[in-house]
Amino acid sequence: MLLSRRAGHHREMDAVHRETRQRDSKSTPITRETHDHTGRRTAPPRSATPPDRSCGSCTQCCHVLEIQVLGKPAGILCRHNTGTGCGIYPERPEVCARWYCLWRRIEALPAALRPDRSGVIFSLESRPPVVDASEAACIVGRAVDGVQAFDRWDVAEAFAMFVREGSLPVWKVSDGNATLVNPGLDTARR
């Protein structure tokens, strides 16, 4: 299941990592904003999303992310959450538009690891989840409803998969505590 998809995961991680390096080297946003016929801001379709990987009813990112421009702290459901999505999606803040749910991007992560099913959100982030950290791409696994979510075998295997891939630091975050699971290649070389 998860182990048999490892080769595909490496290709997907290479694409995600390459996109991150390109973005960081150009200092441009991950998503290139476009505008519809009314002049409203829209995000282009993400062709790297595997088939059948829509958010569905999952809105866990609306709960865990800190969104300073909206005055929304981490761990509190966003006031713009409709219960099935974002009520301001076309005008959502840049922090939301740039955020990557890795379950949606990496086909090797099984359906059971969708954040609302597993209790863990895996994301590609541009800054480690610790105070005063400098900008550096990393993988972050956040427990939504407590550290016990990390005890699931499929969650543990997902962390192991990211560690085996090894190119980016991997972090576990729960209840305000962040633990570095793997420093990644760039950090290990320093």
PDB file of N, CA and C in Angstrom, residues 63-100:
ATOM      1  N   HIS A  63      -8.499  25.320  10.304  1.00  0.00           N
ATOM      2  CA  HIS A  63      -8.418  25.238  11.762  1.00  0.00           C
ATOM      3  C   HIS A  63      -6.982  25.429  12.255  1.00  0.00           C
ATOM      4  N   VAL A  64      -6.022  24.773  11.620  1.00  0.00           N
ATOM      5  CA  VAL A  64      -4.659  24.746  12.161  1.00  0.00           C
ATOM      6  C   VAL A  64      -3.792  25.939  11.786  1.00  0.00           C
ATOM      7  N   LEU A  65      -4.053  26.563  10.645  1.00  0.00           N
ATOM      8  CA  LEU A  65      -3.185  27.654  10.199  1.00  0.00           C
ATOM      9  C   LEU A  65      -3.403  28.936  10.988  1.00  0.00           C
ATOM     10  N   GLU A  66      -2.310  29.636  11.255  1.00  0.00           N
ATOM     11  CA  GLU A  66      -2.396  30.993  11.782  1.00  0.00           C
ATOM     12  C   GLU A  66      -2.488  31.921  10.575  1.00  0.00           C
ATOM     13  N   ILE A  67      -3.478  32.802  10.566  1.00  0.00           N
ATOM     14  CA  ILE A  67      -3.649  33.724   9.441  1.00  0.00           C
ATOM     15  C   ILE A  67      -3.697  35.136  10.026  1.00  0.00           C
ATOM     16  N   GLN A  68      -2.531  35.733  10.153  1.00  0.00           N
ATOM     17  CA  GLN A  68      -2.401  37.028  10.824  1.00  0.00           C
ATOM     18  C   GLN A  68      -3.238  38.117  10.176  1.00  0.00           C
ATOM     19  N   VAL A  69      -3.316  38.160   8.850  1.00  0.00           N
ATOM     20  CA  VAL A  69      -4.069  39.225   8.179  1.00  0.00           C
ATOM     21  C   VAL A  69      -5.559  39.159   8.490  1.00  0.00           C
ATOM     22  N   LEU A  70      -6.040  37.995   8.928  1.00  0.00           N
ATOM     23  CA  LEU A  70      -7.441  37.860   9.328  1.00  0.00           C
ATOM     24  C   LEU A  70      -7.603  37.883  10.850  1.00  0.00           C
ATOM     25  N   GLY A  71      -6.489  38.031  11.561  1.00  0.00           N
ATOM     26  CA  GLY A  71      -6.543  37.996  13.023  1.00  0.00           C
ATOM     27  C   GLY A  71      -6.920  36.618  13.541  1.00  0.00           C
ATOM     28  N   LYS A  72      -6.595  35.579  12.790  1.00  0.00           N
ATOM     29  CA  LYS A  72      -6.971  34.212  13.147  1.00  0.00           C
ATOM     30  C   LYS A  72      -5.769  33.458  13.712  1.00  0.00           C
ATOM     31  N   PRO A  73      -5.836  33.085  14.999  1.00  0.00           N
ATOM     32  CA  PRO A  73      -4.735  32.302  15.575  1.00  0.00           C
ATOM     33  C   PRO A  73      -4.797  30.842  15.140  1.00  0.00           C
ATOM     34  N   ALA A  74      -3.683  30.164  15.240  1.00  0.00           N
ATOM     35  CA  ALA A  74      -3.647  28.726  14.962  1.00  0.00           C
ATOM     36  C   ALA A  74      -4.520  28.012  15.992  1.00  0.00           C
ATOM     37  N   GLY A  75      -5.183  26.944  15.553  1.00  0.00           N
ATOM     38  CA  GLY A  75      -5.987  26.143  16.468  1.00  0.00           C
ATOM     39  C   GLY A  75      -7.420  26.614  16.637  1.00  0.00           C
ATOM     40  N   ILE A  76      -7.799  27.682  15.952  1.00  0.00           N
ATOM     41  CA  ILE A  76      -9.163  28.212  16.001  1.00  0.00           C
ATOM     42  C   ILE A  76      -9.725  28.159  14.587  1.00  0.00           C
ATOM     43  N   LEU A  77     -10.957  27.690  14.448  1.00  0.00           N
ATOM     44  CA  LEU A  77     -11.570  27.622  13.135  1.00  0.00           C
ATOM     45  C   LEU A  77     -11.744  29.026  12.561  1.00  0.00           C
ATOM     46  N   CYS A  78     -11.369  29.207  11.318  1.00  0.00           N
ATOM     47  CA  CYS A  78     -11.475  30.502  10.643  1.00  0.00           C
ATOM     48  C   CYS A  78     -12.946  30.914  10.525  1.00  0.00           C
ATOM     49  N   ARG A  79     -13.214  32.170  10.771  1.00  0.00           N
ATOM     50  CA  ARG A  79     -14.593  32.677  10.705  1.00  0.00           C
ATOM     51  C   ARG A  79     -15.158  32.624   9.286  1.00  0.00           C
ATOM     52  N   HIS A  80     -14.300  32.469   8.284  1.00  0.00           N
ATOM     53  CA  HIS A  80     -14.752  32.397   6.897  1.00  0.00           C
ATOM     54  C   HIS A  80     -15.032  30.967   6.442  1.00  0.00           C
ATOM     55  N   ASN A  81     -14.822  29.995   7.321  1.00  0.00           N
ATOM     56  CA  ASN A  81     -15.098  28.607   6.996  1.00  0.00           C
ATOM     57  C   ASN A  81     -16.613  28.414   6.938  1.00  0.00           C
ATOM     58  N   THR A  82     -17.087  27.830   5.843  1.00  0.00           N
ATOM     59  CA  THR A  82     -18.524  27.627   5.659  1.00  0.00           C
ATOM     60  C   THR A  82     -18.982  26.254   6.148  1.00  0.00           C
ATOM     61  N   GLY A  83     -18.048  25.436   6.588  1.00  0.00           N
ATOM     62  CA  GLY A  83     -18.362  24.066   6.962  1.00  0.00           C
ATOM     63  C   GLY A  83     -18.017  23.093   5.850  1.00  0.00           C
ATOM     64  N   THR A  84     -17.948  23.601   4.632  1.00  0.00           N
ATOM     65  CA  THR A  84     -17.572  22.769   3.487  1.00  0.00           C
ATOM     66  C   THR A  84     -16.482  23.411   2.649  1.00  0.00           C
ATOM     67  N   GLY A  85     -16.004  24.559   3.048  1.00  0.00           N
ATOM     68  CA  GLY A  85     -14.965  25.249   2.289  1.00  0.00           C
ATOM     69  C   GLY A  85     -14.759  26.655   2.806  1.00  0.00           C
ATOM     70  N   CYS A  86     -14.108  27.460   1.987  1.00  0.00           N
ATOM     71  CA  CYS A  86     -13.768  28.836   2.351  1.00  0.00           C
ATOM     72  C   CYS A  86     -14.767  29.798   1.731  1.00  0.00           C
ATOM     73  N   GLY A  87     -15.367  30.615   2.572  1.00  0.00           N
ATOM     74  CA  GLY A  87     -16.341  31.585   2.098  1.00  0.00           C
ATOM     75  C   GLY A  87     -15.728  32.742   1.327  1.00  0.00           C
ATOM     76  N   ILE A  88     -14.415  32.927   1.439  1.00  0.00           N
ATOM     77  CA  ILE A  88     -13.733  34.011   0.715  1.00  0.00           C
ATOM     78  C   ILE A  88     -12.662  33.447  -0.212  1.00  0.00           C
ATOM     79  N   TYR A  89     -12.843  32.226  -0.680  1.00  0.00           N
ATOM     80  CA  TYR A  89     -11.818  31.533  -1.473  1.00  0.00           C
ATOM     81  C   TYR A  89     -11.238  32.387  -2.600  1.00  0.00           C
ATOM     82  N   PRO A  90     -12.049  33.041  -3.428  1.00  0.00           N
ATOM     83  CA  PRO A  90     -11.453  33.838  -4.512  1.00  0.00           C
ATOM     84  C   PRO A  90     -10.583  34.992  -3.998  1.00  0.00           C
ATOM     85  N   GLU A  91     -10.859  35.499  -2.796  1.00  0.00           N
ATOM     86  CA  GLU A  91     -10.093  36.611  -2.225  1.00  0.00           C
ATOM     87  C   GLU A  91      -9.280  36.167  -1.019  1.00  0.00           C
ATOM     88  N   ARG A  92      -9.051  34.887  -0.849  1.00  0.00           N
ATOM     89  CA  ARG A  92      -8.351  34.394   0.341  1.00  0.00           C
ATOM     90  C   ARG A  92      -6.967  35.015   0.456  1.00  0.00           C
ATOM     91  N   PRO A  93      -6.461  35.129   1.694  1.00  0.00           N
ATOM     92  CA  PRO A  93      -5.130  35.719   1.897  1.00  0.00           C
ATOM     93  C   PRO A  93      -4.035  34.899   1.217  1.00  0.00           C
ATOM     94  N   GLU A  94      -2.937  35.545   0.943  1.00  0.00           N
ATOM     95  CA  GLU A  94      -1.814  34.895   0.274  1.00  0.00           C
ATOM     96  C   GLU A  94      -1.311  33.692   1.060  1.00  0.00           C
ATOM     97  N   VAL A  95      -1.306  33.787   2.391  1.00  0.00           N
ATOM     98  CA  VAL A  95      -0.831  32.662   3.204  1.00  0.00           C
ATOM     99  C   VAL A  95      -1.663  31.414   2.928  1.00  0.00           C
ATOM    100  N   CYS A  96      -2.937  31.570   2.681  1.00  0.00           N
ATOM    101  CA  CYS A  96      -3.807  30.430   2.354  1.00  0.00           C
ATOM    102  C   CYS A  96      -3.548  29.939   0.930  1.00  0.00           C
ATOM    103  N   ALA A  97      -3.404  30.861   0.005  1.00  0.00           N
ATOM    104  CA  ALA A  97      -3.178  30.498  -1.396  1.00  0.00           C
ATOM    105  C   ALA A  97      -1.839  29.781  -1.585  1.00  0.00           C
ATOM    106  N   ARG A  98      -0.851  30.112  -0.770  1.00  0.00           N
ATOM    107  CA  ARG A  98       0.483  29.521  -0.906  1.00  0.00           C
ATOM    108  C   ARG A  98       0.659  28.236  -0.123  1.00  0.00           C
ATOM    109  N   TRP A  99      -0.304  27.877   0.693  1.00  0.00           N
ATOM    110  CA  TRP A  99      -0.178  26.719   1.573  1.00  0.00           C
ATOM    111  C   TRP A  99      -0.419  25.428   0.807  1.00  0.00           C
ATOM    112  N   TYR A 100       0.386  24.397   1.077  1.00  0.00           N
ATOM    113  CA  TYR A 100       0.286  23.111   0.389  1.00  0.00           C
ATOM    114  C   TYR A 100      -0.083  21.997   1.363  1.00  0.00           C
TER     115      TYR A 100
END
